[in-house]
mmCIF file of C-alpha atoms and ligand atoms in Angstrom:
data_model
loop_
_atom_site.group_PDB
_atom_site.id
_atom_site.type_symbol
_atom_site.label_atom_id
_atom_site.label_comp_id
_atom_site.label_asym_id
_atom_site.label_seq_id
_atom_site.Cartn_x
_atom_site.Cartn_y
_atom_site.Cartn_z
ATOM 1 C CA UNK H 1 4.778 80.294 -59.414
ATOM 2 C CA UNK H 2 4.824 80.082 -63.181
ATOM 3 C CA UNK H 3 1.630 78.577 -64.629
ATOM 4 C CA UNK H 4 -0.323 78.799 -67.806
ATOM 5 C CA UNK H 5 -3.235 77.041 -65.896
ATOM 6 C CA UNK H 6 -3.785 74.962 -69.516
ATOM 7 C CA UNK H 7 -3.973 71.955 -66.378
ATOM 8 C CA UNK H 8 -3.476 73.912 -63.008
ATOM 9 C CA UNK H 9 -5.708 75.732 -60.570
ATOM 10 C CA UNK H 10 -5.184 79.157 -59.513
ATOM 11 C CA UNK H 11 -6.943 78.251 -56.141
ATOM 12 C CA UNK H 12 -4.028 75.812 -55.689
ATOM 13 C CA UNK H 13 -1.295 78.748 -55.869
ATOM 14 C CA UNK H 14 -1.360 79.389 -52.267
ATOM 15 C CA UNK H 15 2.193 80.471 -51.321
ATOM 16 C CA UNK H 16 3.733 83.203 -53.229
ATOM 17 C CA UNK H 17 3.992 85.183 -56.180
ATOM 18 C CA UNK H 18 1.385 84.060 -59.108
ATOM 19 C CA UNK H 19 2.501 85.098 -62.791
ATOM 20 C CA UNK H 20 -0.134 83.359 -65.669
ATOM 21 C CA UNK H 21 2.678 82.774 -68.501
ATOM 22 C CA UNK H 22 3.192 80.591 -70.942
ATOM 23 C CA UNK H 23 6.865 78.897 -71.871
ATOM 24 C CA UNK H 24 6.185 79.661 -75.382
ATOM 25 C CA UNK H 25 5.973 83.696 -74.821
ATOM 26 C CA UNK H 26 9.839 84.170 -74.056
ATOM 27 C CA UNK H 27 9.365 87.938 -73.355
ATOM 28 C CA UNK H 28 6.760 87.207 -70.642
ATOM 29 C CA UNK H 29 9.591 84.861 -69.008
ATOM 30 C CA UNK H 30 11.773 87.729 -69.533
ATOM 31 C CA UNK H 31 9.710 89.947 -67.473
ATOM 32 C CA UNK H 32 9.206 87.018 -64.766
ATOM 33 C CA UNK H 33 13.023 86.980 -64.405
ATOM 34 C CA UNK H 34 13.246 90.876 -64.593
ATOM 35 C CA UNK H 35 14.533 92.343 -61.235
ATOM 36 C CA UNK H 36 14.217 89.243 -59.298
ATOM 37 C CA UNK H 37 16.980 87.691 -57.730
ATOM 38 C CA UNK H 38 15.910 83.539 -58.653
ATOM 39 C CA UNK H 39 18.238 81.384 -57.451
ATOM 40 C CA UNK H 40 17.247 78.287 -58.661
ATOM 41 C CA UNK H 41 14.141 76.684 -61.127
ATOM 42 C CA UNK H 42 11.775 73.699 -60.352
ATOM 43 C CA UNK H 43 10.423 72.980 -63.789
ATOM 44 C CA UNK H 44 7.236 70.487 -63.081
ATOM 45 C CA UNK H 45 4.884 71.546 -66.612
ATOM 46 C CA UNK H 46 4.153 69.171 -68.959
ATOM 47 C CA UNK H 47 1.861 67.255 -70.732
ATOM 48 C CA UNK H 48 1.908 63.783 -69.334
ATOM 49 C CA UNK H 49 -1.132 61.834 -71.366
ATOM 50 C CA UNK H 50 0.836 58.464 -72.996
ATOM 51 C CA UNK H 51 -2.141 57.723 -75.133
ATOM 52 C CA UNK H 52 -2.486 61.881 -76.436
ATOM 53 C CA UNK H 53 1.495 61.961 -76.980
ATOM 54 C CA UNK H 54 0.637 59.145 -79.464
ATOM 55 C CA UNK H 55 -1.760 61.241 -81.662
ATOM 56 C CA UNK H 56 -0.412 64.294 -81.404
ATOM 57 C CA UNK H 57 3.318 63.991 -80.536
ATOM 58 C CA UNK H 58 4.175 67.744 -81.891
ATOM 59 C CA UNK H 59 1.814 68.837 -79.066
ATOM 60 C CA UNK H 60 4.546 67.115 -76.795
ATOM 61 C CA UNK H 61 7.666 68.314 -78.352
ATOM 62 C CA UNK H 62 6.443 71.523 -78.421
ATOM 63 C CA UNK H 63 5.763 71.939 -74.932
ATOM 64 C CA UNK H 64 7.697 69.513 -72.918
ATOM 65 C CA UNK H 65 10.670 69.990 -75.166
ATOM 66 C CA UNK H 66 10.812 73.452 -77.015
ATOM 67 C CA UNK H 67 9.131 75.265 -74.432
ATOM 68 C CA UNK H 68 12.019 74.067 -71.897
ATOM 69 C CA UNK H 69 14.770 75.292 -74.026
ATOM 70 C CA UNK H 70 12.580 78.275 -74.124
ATOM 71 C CA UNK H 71 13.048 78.325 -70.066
ATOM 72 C CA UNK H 72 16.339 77.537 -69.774
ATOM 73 C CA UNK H 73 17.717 79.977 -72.352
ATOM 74 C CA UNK H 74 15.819 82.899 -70.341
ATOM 75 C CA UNK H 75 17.655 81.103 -67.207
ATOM 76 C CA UNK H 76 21.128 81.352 -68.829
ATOM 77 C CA UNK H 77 20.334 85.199 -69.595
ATOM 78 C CA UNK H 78 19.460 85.963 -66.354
ATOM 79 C CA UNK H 79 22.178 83.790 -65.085
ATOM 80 C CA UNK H 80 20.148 81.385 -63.304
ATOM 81 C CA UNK H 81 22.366 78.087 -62.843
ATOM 82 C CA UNK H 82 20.438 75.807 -60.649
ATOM 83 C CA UNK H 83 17.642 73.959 -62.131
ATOM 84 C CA UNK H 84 15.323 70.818 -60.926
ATOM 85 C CA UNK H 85 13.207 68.863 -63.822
ATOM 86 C CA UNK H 86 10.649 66.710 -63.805
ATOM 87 C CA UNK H 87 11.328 63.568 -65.393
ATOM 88 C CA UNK H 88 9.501 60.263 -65.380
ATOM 89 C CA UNK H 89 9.709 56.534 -65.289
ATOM 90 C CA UNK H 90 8.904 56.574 -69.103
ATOM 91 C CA UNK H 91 11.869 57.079 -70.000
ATOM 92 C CA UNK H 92 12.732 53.499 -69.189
ATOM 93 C CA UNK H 93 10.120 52.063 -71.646
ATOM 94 C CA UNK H 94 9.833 48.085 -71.045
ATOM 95 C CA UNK H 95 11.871 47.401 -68.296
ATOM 96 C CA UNK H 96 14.410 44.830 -68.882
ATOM 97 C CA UNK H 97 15.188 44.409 -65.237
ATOM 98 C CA UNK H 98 13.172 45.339 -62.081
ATOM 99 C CA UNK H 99 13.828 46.911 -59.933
ATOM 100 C CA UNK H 100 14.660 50.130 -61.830
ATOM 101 C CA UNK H 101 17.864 51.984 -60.785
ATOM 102 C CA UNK H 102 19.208 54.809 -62.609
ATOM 103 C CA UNK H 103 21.646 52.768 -65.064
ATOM 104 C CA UNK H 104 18.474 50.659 -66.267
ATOM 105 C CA UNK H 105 18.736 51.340 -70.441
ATOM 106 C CA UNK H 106 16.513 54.250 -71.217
ATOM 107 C CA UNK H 107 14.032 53.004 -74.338
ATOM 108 C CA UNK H 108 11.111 55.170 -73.852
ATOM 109 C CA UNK H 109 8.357 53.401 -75.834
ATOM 110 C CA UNK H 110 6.187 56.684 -76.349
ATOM 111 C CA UNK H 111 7.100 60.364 -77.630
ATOM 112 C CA UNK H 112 5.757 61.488 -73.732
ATOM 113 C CA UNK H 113 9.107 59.250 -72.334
ATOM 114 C CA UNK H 114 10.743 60.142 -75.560
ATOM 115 C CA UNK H 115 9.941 64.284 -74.600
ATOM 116 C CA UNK H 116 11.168 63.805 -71.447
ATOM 117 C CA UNK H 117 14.144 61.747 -72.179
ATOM 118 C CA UNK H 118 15.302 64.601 -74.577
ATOM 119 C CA UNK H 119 15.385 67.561 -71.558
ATOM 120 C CA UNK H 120 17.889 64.815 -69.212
ATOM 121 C CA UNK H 121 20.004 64.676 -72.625
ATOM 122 C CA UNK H 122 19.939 68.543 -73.505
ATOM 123 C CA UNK H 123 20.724 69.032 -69.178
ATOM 124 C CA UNK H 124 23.443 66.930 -69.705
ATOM 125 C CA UNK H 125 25.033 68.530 -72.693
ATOM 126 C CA UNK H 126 23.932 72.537 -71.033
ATOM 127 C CA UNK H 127 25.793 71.619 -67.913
ATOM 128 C CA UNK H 128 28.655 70.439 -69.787
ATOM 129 C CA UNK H 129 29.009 73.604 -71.883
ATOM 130 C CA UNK H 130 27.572 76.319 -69.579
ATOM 131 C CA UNK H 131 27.236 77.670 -66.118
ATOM 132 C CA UNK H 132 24.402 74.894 -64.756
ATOM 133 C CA UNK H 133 23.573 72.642 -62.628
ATOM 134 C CA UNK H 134 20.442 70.180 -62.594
ATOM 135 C CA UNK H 135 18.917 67.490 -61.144
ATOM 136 C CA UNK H 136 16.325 65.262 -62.849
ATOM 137 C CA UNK H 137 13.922 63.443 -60.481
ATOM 138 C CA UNK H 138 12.243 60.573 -62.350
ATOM 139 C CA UNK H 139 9.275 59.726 -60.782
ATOM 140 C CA UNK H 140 7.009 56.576 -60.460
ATOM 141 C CA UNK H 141 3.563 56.606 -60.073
ATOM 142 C CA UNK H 142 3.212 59.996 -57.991
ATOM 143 C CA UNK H 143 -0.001 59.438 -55.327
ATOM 144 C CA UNK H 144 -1.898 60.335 -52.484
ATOM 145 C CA UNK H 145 -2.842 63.995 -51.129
ATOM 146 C CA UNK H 146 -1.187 66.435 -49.378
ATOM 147 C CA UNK H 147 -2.178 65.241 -45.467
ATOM 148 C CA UNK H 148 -3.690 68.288 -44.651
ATOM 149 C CA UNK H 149 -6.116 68.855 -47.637
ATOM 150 C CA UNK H 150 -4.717 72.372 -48.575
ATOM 151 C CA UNK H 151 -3.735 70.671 -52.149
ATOM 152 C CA UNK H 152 -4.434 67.444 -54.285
ATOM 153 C CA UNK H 153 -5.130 66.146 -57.498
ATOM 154 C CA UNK H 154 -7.816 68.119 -60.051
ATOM 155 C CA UNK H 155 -7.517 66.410 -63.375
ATOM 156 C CA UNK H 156 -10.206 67.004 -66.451
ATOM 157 C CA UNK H 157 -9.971 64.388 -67.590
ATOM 158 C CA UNK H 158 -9.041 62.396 -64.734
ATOM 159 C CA UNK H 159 -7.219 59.419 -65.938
ATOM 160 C CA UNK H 160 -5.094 58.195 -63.006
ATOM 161 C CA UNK H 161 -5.927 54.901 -61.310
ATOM 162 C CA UNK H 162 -6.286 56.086 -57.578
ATOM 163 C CA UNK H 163 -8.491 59.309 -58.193
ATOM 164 C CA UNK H 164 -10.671 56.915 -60.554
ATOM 165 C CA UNK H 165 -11.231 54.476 -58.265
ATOM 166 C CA UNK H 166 -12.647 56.521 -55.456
ATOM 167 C CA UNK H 167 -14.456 58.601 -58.230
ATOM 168 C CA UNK H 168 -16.203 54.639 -58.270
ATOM 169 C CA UNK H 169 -16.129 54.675 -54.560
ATOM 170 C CA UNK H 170 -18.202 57.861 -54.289
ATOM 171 C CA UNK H 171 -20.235 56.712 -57.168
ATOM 172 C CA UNK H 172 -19.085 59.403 -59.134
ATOM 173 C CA UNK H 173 -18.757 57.132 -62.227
ATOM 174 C CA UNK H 174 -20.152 53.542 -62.060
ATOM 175 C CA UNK H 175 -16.968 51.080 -62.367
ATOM 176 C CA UNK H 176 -13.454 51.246 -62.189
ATOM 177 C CA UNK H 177 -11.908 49.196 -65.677
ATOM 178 C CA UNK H 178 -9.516 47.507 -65.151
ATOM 179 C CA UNK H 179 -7.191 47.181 -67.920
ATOM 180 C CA UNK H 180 -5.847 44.424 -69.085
ATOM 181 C CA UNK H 181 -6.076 41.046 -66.577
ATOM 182 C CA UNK H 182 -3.464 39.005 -68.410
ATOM 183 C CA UNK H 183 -0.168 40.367 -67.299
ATOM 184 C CA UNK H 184 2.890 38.620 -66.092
ATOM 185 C CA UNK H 185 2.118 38.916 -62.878
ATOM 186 C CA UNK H 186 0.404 37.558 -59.234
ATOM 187 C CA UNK H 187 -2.818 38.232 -60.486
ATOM 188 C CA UNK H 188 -2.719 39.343 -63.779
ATOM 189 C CA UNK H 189 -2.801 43.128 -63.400
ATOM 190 C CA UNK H 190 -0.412 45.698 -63.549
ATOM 191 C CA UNK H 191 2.146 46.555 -61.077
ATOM 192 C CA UNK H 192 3.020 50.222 -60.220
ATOM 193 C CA UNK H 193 5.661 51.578 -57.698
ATOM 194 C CA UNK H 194 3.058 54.457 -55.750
ATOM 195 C CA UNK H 195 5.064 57.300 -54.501
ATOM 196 C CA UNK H 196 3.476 59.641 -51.837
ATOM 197 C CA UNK H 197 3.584 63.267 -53.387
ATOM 198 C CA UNK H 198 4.609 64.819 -49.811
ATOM 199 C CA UNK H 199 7.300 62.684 -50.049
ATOM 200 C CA UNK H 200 8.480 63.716 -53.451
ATOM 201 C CA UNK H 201 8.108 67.088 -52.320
ATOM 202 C CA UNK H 202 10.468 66.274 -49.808
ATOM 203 C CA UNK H 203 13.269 65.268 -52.361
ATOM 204 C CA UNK H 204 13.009 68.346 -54.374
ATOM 205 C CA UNK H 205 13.882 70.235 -51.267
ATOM 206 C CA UNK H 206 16.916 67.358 -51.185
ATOM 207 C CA UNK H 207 17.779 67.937 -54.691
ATOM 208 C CA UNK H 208 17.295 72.184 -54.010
ATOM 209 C CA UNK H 209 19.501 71.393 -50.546
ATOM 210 C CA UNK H 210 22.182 69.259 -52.495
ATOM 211 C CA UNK H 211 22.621 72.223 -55.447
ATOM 212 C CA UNK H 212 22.886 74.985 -52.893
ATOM 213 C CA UNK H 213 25.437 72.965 -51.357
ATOM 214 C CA UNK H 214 28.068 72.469 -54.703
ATOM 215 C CA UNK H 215 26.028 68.732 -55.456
ATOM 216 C CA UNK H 216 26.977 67.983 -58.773
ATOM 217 C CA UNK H 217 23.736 67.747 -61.515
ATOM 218 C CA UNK H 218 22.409 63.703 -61.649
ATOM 219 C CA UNK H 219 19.786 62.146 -61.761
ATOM 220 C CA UNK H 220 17.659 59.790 -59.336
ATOM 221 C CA UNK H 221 14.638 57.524 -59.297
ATOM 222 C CA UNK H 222 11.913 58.049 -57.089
ATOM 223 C CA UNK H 223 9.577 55.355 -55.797
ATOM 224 C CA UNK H 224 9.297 53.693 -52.507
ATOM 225 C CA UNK H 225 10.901 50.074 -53.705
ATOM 226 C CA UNK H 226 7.715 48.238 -53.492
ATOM 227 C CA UNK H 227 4.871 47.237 -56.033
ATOM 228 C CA UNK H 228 1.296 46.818 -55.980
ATOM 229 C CA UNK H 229 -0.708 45.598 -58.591
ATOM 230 C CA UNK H 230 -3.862 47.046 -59.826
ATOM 231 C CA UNK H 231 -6.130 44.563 -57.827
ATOM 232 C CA UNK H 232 -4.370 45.584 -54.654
ATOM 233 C CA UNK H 233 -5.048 48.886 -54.862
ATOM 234 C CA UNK H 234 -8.816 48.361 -55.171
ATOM 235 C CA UNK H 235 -8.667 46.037 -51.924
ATOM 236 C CA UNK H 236 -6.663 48.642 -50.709
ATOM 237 C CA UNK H 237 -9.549 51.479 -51.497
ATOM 238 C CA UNK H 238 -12.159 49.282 -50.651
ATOM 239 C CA UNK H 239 -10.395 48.701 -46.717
ATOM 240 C CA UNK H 240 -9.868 52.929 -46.309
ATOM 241 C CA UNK H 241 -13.655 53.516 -48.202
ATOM 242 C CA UNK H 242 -15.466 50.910 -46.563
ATOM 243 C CA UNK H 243 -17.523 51.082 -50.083
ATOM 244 C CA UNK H 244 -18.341 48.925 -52.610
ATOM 245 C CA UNK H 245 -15.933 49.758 -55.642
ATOM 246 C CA UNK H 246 -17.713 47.622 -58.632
ATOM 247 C CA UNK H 247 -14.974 46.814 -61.530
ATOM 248 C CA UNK H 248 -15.087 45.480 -65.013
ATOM 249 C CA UNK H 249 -11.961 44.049 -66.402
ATOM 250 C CA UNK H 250 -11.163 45.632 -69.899
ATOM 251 C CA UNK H 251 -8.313 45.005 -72.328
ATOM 252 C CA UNK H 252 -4.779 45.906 -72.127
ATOM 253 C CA UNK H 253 -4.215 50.224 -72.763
ATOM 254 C CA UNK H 254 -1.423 50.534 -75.056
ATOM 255 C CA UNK H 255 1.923 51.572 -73.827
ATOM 256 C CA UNK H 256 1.739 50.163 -70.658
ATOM 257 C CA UNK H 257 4.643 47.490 -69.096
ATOM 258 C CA UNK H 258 3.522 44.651 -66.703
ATOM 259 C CA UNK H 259 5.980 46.208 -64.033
ATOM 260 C CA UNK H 260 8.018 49.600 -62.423
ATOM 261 C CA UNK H 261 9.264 49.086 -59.456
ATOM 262 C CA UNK H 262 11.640 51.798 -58.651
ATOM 263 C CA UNK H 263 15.333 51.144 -56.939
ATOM 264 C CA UNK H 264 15.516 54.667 -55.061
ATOM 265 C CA UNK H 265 19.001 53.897 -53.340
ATOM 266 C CA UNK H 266 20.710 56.474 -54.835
ATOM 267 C CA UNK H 267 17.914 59.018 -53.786
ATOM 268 C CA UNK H 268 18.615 57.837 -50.327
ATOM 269 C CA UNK H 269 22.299 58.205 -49.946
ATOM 270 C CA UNK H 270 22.716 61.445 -52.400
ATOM 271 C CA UNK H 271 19.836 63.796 -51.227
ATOM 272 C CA UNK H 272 19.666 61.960 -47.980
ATOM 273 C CA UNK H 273 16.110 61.290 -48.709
ATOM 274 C CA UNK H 274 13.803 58.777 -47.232
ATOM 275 C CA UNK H 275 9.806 58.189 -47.994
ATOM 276 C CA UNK H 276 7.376 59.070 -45.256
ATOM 277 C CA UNK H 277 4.214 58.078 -46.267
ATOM 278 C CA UNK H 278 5.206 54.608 -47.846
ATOM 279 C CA UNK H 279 2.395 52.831 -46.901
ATOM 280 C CA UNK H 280 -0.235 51.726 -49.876
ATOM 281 C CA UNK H 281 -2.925 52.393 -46.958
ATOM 282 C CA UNK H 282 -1.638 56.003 -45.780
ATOM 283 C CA UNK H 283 -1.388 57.097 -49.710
ATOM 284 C CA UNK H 284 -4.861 55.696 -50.402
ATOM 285 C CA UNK H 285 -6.573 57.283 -47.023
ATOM 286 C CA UNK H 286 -4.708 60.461 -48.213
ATOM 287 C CA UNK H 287 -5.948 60.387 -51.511
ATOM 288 C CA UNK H 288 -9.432 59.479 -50.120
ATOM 289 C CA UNK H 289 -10.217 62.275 -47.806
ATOM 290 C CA UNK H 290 -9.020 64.463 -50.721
ATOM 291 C CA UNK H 291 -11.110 63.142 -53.130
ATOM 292 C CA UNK H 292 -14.295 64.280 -51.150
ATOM 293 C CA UNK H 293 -13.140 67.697 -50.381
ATOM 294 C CA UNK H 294 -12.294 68.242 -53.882
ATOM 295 C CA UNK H 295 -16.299 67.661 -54.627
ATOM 296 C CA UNK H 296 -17.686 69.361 -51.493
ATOM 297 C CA UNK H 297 -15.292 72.569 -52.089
ATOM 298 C CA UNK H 298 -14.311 72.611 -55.877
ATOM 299 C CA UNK H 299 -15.962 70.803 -58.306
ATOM 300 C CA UNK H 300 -19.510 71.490 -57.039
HETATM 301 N N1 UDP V 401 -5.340 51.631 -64.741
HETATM 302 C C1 UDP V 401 -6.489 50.838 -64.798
HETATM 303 N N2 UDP V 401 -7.683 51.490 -64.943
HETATM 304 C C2 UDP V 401 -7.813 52.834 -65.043
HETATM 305 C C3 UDP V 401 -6.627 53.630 -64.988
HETATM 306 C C4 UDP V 401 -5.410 52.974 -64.817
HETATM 307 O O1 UDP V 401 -6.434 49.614 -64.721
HETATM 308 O O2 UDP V 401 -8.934 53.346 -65.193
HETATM 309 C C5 UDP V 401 -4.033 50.965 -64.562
HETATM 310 C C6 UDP V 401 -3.038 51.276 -65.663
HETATM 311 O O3 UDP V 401 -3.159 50.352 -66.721
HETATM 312 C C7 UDP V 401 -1.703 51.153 -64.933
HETATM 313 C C8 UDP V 401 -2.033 51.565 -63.494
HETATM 314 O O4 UDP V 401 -3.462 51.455 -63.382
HETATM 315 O O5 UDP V 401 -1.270 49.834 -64.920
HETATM 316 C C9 UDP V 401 -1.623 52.988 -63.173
HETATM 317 O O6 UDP V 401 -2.118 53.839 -64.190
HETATM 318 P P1 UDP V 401 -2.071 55.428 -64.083
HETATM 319 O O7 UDP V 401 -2.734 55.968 -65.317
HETATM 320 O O8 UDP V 401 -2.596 55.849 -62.760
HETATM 321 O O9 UDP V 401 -0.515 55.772 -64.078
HETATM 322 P P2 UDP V 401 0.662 55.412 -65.127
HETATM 323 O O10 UDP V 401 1.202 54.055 -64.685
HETATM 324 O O11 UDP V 401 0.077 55.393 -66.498
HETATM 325 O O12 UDP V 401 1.642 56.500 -64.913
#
């Protein structure tokens, strides 16, 4: 494991190796790769904040972009060819059809799905001209807790609609805003394809599987096909909490589309991959018994 901990937790490195690097010091990379025999790269860091890439976009090139060539030039000199990226449902933008498969038009409407869109283009263009393969998962809204509690989500800030919610729930912080009520949709509020994180663990170990055995690089969509709308998830957290979770209903946040549902057939039939945890309730519960342990044992 690889980390600058700018975002992560050491406490969460609980399986092998721990090196604190950052992508931007190549010769600490170098001396990751040094005498180790790596046979392939997952490449998860990035910053992810829509609203920060806004105001300071060079802080996204920088790292999401630069600081990837950075990694996959130290790759090609230690003549590591298999390589799994982190990609996102931003680089859709506005969807012009729902749901999303991977031939939707890719019009990210932020430099965040602009960043991101720029590593599938350079993977594309590396793979033609050199000795790699890749596979970009794009995800959807990545949710829910790791079932047994030994990991979950620890964001400062915390800006992610499940965590914030039963924040509200544990009365943490007083309301959850919703924003924006006026959307193209049931009720008004946004609609989001929520993706178990076990079970997109699950297809990087697909993607890893279908490298080691010749797969050619591509690129999938990850979400489990269905979407729930902002509302729903509060019933939702309000069923698994059995607590009050008061809301106040706030204006639109910029950058955000009405809908992303994901079409994950490809996903299916390539990496033989199928979601686990797909239901809302089972990601929620997840996410809530998580959400307490992370106060009792972490952020005391
Ligand atoms: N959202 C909300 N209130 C919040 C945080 C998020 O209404 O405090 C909405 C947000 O507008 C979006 C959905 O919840 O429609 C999911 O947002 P999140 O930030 O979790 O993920 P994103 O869709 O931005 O990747």
């Amino acid at each position: 494991v690889v980390d600058n901990l700018s975002a992560g937790h050491r406490e969460f490195v609980k399986w092998g190796d721990f090196h604190l690097c950052d992508l931007g010091d190549m010769d600490a990379l170098r001396a990751v790769f040094a005498g180790r025999n790596i046979s392939a790269v997952m490449h998860f860091c990035a910053f992810t904040f829509v609203g920060e890439s806004v105001e300071n976009p060079q802080k996204y090139y920088q790292n999401n972009v630069a600081n990837t060539l950075n990694l996959l030039r130290v790759m090609r000199e230690f003549n590591v060819d298999k390589f799994i990226f982190s990609s996102t449902a931003a680089i859709f933008g506005n969807p012009v059809a729902v749901p999303i498969s991977e031939d939707h038009p890719l019009e990210p409407i932020n430099p965040y799905g602009r960043s991101k869109l720029m590593v599938e283009r350079v993977l594309a263009d590396y793979a033609r001209a050199y000795d790699l393969r890749y596979v970009a998962l794009r995800y959807f809204n990545a949710a829910g807790a790791d079932p047994d509690c030994d990991v979950g989500e620890w964001h400062d800030p915390e800006t992610h609609l499940i965590p914030l919610i039963l924040d509200a729930a544990l009365g943490k912080r007083e309301s959850l805003a919703i924003f924006g009520t006026d959307y193209d949709t049931s009720d008004g509020t946004c609609v989001r394809d929520y993706i178990h994180v076990t079970d997109l663990a699950a297809a990087h170990i697909g993607a890893l599987e279908h490298l080691g055995r010749g797969g050619a690089s591509d690129v999938f969509n990850l979400g489990n096909g269905t979407g729930f709308s902002v509302r729903e998830i509060i019933d939702t957290a309000r069923k698994v909490t059995g607590r009050d979770i008061p809301i106040q209903e706030k204006g639109r946040r910029a950058g955000d589309p009405a809908v992303l549902i994901a079409d994950s057939t490809k996903a299916m039939s390539v990496l033989n991959w199928k979601p686990a945890h797909a239901d809302i309730g089972e990601i929620v519960e997840t996410a809530w018994r998580w959400q307490q342990k992370l106060y009792r044992e972490y952020k005391k």
